[in-house]
mmCIF file of N, CA and C in Angstrom:
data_model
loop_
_atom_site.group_PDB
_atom_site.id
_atom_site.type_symbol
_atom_site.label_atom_id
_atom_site.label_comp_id
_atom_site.label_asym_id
_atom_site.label_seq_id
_atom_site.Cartn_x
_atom_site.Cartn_y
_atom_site.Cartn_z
ATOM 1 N N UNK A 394 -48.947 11.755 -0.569
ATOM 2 C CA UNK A 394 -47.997 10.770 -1.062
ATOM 3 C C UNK A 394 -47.999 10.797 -2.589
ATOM 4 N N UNK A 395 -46.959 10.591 -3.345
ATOM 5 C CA UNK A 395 -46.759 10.343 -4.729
ATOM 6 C C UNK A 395 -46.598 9.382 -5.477
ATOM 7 N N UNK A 396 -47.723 9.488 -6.073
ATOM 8 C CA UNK A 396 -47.842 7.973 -6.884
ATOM 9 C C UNK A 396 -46.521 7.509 -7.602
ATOM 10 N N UNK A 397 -45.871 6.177 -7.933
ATOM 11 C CA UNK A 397 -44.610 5.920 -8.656
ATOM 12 C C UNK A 397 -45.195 6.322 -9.966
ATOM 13 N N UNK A 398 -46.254 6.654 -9.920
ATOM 14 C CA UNK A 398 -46.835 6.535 -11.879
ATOM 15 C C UNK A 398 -45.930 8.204 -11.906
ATOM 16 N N UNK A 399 -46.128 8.978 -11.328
ATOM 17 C CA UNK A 399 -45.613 10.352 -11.199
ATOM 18 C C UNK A 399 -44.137 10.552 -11.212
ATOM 19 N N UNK A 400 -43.348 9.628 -11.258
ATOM 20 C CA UNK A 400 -42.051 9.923 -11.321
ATOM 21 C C UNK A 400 -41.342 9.521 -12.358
ATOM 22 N N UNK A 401 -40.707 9.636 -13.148
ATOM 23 C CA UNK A 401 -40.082 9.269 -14.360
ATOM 24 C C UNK A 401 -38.872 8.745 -14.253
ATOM 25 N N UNK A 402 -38.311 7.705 -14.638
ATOM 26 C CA UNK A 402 -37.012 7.330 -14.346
ATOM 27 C C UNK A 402 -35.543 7.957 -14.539
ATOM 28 N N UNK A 403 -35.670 8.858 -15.546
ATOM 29 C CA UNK A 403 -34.971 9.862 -15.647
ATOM 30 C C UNK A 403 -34.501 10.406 -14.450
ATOM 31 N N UNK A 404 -35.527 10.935 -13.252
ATOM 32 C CA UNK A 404 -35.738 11.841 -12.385
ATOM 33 C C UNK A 404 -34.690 10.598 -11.200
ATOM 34 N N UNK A 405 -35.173 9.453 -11.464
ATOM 35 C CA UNK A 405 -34.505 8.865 -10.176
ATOM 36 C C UNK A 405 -32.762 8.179 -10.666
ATOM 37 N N UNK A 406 -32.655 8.234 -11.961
ATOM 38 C CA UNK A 406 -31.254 8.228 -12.052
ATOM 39 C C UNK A 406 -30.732 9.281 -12.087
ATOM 40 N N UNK A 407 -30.806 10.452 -12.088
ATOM 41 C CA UNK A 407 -30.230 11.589 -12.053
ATOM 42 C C UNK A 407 -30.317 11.885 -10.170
ATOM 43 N N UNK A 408 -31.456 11.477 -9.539
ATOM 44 C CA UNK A 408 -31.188 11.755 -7.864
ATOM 45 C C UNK A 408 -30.165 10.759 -7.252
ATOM 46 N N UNK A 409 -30.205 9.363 -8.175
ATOM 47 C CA UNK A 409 -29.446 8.349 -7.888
ATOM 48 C C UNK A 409 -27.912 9.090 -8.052
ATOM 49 N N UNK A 410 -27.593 9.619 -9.141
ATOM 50 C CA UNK A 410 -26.167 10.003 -9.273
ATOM 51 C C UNK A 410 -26.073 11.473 -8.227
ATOM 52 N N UNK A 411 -26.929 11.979 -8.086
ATOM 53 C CA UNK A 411 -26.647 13.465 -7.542
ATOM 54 C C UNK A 411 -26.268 12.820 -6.219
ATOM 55 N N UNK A 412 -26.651 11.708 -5.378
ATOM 56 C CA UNK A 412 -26.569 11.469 -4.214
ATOM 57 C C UNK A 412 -25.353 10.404 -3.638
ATOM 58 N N UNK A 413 -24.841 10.036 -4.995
ATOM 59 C CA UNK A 413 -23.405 9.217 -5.258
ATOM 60 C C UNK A 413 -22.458 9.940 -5.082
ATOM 61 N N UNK A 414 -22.433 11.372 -5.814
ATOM 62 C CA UNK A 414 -21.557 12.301 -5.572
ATOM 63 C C UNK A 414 -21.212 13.157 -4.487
ATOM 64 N N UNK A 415 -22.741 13.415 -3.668
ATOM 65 C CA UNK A 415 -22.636 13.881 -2.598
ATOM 66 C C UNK A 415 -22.187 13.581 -1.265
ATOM 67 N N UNK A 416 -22.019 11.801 -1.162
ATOM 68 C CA UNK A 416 -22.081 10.955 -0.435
ATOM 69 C C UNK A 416 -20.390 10.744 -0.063
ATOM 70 N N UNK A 417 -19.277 11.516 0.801
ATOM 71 C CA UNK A 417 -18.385 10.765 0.613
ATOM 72 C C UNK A 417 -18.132 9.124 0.728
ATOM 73 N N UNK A 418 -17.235 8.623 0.409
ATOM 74 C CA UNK A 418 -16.801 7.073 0.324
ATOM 75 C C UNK A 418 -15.815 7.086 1.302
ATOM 76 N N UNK A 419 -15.785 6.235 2.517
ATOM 77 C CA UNK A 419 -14.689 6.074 2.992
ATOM 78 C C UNK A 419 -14.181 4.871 2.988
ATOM 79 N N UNK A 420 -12.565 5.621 1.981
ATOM 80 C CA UNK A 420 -11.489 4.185 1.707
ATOM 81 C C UNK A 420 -10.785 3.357 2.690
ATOM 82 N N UNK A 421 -10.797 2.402 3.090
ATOM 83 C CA UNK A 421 -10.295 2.359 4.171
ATOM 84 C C UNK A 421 -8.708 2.276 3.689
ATOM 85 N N UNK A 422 -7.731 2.748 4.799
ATOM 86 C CA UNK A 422 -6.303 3.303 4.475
ATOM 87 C C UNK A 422 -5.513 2.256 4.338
ATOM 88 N N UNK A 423 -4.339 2.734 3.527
ATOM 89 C CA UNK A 423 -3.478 1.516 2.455
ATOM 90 C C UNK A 423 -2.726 0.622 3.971
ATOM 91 N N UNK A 424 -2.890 -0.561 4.097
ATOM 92 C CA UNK A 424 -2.198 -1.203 4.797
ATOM 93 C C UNK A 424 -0.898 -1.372 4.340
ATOM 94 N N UNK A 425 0.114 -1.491 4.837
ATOM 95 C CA UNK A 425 1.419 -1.776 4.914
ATOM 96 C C UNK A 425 1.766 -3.046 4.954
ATOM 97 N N UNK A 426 2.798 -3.454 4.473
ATOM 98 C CA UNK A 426 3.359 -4.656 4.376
ATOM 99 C C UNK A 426 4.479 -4.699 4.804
ATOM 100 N N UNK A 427 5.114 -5.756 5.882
ATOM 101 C CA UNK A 427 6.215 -5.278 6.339
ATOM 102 C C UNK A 427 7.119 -7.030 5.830
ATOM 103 N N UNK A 428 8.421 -6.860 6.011
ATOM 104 C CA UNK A 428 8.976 -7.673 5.882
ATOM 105 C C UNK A 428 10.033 -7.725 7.045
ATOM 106 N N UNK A 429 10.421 -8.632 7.346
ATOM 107 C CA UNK A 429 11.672 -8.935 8.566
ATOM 108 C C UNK A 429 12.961 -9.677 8.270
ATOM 109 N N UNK A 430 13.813 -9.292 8.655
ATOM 110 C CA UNK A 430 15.003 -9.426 8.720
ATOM 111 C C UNK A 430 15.757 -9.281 7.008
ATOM 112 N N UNK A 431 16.941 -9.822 7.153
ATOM 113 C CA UNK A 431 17.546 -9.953 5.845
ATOM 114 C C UNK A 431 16.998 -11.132 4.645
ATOM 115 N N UNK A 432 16.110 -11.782 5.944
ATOM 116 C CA UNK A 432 15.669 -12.841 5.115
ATOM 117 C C UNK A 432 14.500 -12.338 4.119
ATOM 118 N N UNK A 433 13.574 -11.713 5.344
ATOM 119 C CA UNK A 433 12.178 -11.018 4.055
ATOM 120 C C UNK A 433 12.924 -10.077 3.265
ATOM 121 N N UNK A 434 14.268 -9.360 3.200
ATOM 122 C CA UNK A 434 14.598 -8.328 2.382
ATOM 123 C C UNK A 434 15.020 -9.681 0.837
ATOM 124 N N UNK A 435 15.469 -10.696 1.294
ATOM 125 C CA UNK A 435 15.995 -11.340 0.048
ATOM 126 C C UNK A 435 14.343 -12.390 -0.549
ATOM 127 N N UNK A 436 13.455 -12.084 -0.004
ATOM 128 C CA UNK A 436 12.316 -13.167 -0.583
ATOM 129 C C UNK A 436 11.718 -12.179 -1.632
ATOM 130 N N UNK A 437 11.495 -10.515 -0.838
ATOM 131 C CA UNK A 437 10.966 -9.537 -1.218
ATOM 132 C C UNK A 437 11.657 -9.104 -2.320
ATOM 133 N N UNK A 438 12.978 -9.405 -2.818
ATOM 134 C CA UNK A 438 14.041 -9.075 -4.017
ATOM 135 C C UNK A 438 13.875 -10.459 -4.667
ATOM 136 N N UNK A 439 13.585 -11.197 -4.249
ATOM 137 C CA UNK A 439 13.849 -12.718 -5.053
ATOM 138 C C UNK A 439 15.324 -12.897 -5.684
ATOM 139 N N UNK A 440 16.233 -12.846 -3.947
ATOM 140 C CA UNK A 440 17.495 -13.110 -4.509
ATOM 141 C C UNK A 440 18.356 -13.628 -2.886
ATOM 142 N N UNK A 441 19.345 -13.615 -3.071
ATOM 143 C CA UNK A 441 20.174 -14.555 -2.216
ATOM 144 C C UNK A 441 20.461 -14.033 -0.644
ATOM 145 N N UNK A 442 20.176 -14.643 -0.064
ATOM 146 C CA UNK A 442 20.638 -13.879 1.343
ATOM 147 C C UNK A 442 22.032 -12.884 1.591
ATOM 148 N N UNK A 443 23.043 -13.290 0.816
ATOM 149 C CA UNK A 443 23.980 -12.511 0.279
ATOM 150 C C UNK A 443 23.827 -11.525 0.061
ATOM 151 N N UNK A 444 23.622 -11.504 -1.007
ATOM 152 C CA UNK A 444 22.846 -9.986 -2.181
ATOM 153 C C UNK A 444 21.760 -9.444 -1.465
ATOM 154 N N UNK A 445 20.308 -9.769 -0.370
ATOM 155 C CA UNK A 445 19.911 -8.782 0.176
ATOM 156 C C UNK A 445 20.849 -7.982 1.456
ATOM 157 N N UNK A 446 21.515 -8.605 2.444
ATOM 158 C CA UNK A 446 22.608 -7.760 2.641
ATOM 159 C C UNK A 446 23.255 -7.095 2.518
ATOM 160 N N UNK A 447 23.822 -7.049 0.795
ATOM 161 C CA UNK A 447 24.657 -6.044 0.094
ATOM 162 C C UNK A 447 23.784 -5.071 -0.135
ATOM 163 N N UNK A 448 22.011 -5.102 -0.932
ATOM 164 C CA UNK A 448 21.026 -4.536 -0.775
ATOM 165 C C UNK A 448 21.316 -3.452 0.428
ATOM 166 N N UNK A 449 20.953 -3.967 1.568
ATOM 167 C CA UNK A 449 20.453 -3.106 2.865
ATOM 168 C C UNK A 449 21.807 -2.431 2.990
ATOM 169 N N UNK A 450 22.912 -3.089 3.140
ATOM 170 C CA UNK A 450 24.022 -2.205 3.419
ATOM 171 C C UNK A 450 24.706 -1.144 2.430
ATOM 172 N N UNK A 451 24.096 -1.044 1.131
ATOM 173 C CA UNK A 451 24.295 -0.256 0.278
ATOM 174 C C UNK A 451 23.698 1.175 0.338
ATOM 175 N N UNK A 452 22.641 0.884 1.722
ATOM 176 C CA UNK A 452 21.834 2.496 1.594
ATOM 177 C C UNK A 452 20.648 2.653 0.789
ATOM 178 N N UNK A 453 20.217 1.873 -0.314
ATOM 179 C CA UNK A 453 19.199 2.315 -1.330
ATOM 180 C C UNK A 453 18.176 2.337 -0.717
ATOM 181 N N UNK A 454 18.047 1.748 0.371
ATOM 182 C CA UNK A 454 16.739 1.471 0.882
ATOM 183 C C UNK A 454 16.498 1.589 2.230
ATOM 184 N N UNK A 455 17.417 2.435 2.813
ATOM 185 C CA UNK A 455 17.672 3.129 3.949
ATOM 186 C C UNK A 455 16.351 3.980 5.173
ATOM 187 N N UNK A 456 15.204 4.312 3.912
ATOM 188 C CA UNK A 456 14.482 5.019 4.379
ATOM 189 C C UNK A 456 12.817 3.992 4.569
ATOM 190 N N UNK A 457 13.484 3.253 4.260
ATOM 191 C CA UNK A 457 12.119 1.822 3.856
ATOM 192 C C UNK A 457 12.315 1.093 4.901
ATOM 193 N N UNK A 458 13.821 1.018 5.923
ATOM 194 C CA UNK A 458 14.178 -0.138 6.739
ATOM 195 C C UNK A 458 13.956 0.927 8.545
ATOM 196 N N UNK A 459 13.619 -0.092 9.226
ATOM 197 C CA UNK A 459 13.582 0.338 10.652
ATOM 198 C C UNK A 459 14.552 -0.773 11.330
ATOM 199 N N UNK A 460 15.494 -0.402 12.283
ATOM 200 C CA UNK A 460 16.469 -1.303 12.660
ATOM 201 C C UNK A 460 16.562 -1.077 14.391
ATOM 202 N N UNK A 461 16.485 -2.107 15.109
ATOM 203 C CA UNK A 461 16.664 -1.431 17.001
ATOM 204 C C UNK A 461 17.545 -2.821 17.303
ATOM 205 N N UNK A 462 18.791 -2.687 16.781
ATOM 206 C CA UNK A 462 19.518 -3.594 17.656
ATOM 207 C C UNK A 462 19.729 -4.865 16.287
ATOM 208 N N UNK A 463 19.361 -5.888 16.212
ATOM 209 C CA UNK A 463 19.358 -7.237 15.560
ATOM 210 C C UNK A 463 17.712 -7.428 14.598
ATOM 211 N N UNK A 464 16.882 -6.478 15.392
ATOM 212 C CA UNK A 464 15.845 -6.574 14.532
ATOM 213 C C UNK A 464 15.271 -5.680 13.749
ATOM 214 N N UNK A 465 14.973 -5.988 12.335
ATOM 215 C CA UNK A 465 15.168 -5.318 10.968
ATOM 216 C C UNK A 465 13.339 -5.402 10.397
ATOM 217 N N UNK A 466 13.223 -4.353 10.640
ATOM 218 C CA UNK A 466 11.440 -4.412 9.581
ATOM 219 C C UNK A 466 11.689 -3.371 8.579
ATOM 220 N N UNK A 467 11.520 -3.950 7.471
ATOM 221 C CA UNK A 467 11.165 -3.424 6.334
ATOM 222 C C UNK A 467 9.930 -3.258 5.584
ATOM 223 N N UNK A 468 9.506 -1.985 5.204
ATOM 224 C CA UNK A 468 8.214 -1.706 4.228
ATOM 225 C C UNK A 468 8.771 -1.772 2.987
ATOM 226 N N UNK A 469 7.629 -3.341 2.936
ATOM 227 C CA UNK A 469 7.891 -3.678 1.497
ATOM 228 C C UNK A 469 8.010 -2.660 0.163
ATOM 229 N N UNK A 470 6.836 -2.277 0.074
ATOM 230 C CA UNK A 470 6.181 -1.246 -0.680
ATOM 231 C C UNK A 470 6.876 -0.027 -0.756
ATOM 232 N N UNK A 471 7.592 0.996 0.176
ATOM 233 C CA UNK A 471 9.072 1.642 0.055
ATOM 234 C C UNK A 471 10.105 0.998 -0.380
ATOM 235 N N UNK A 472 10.645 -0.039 0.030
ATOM 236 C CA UNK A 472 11.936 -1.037 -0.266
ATOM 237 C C UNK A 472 11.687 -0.827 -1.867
ATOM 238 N N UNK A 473 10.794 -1.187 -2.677
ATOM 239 C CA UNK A 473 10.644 -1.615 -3.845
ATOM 240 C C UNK A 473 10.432 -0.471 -4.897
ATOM 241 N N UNK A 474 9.946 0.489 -3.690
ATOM 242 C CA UNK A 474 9.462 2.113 -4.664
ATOM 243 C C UNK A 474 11.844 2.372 -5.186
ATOM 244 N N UNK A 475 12.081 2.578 -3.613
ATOM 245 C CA UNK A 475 13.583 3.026 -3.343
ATOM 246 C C UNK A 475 14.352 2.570 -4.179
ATOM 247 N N UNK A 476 14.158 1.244 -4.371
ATOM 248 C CA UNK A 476 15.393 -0.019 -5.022
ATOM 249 C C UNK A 476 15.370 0.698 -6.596
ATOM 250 N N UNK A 477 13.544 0.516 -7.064
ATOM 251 C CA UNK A 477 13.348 0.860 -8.638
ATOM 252 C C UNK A 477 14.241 2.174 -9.185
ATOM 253 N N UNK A 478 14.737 3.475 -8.225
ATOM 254 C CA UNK A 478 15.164 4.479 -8.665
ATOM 255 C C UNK A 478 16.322 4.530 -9.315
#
């Protein structure tokens, strides 16, 4: 066994970092944010139920919206990447 008098601190911050690096990290993955209907599209714009309508029906954000019938989910986080362009 090895005495702690025998080790130098040097030695254990340098094993400390060698073993930080070696170590992957797992991120856990970006959650999504979704929004619904025309209503979350106008809270998520901070503007009029009107104007998110004109929004969605304009296309800008076409690839951000999922639609099956009457019901509308939108990713926030696309909606907002799409709109900014």
């Amino acid at each position: 066994m090895i005495g702690s008098e025998r080790i130098s601190n040097d030695t254990v911050g340098e094993l400390r970092a060698l073993l930080q690096n070696a170590i992957p990290v797992n991120n856990p993955p970006e959650s999504k944010e979704y929004v619904y209907g025309i209503k979350g599209i106008a809270e998520l714009f901070h503007c009029s139920y009107t104007e998110a309508y004109r929004i969605k029906r304009s296309g800008k954000i076409n690839k951000a919206i999922k639609q099956n019938g009457r019901k509308i989910i939108t990713d926030a986080k696309k909606a907002l990447e799409l709109f900014g362009r």
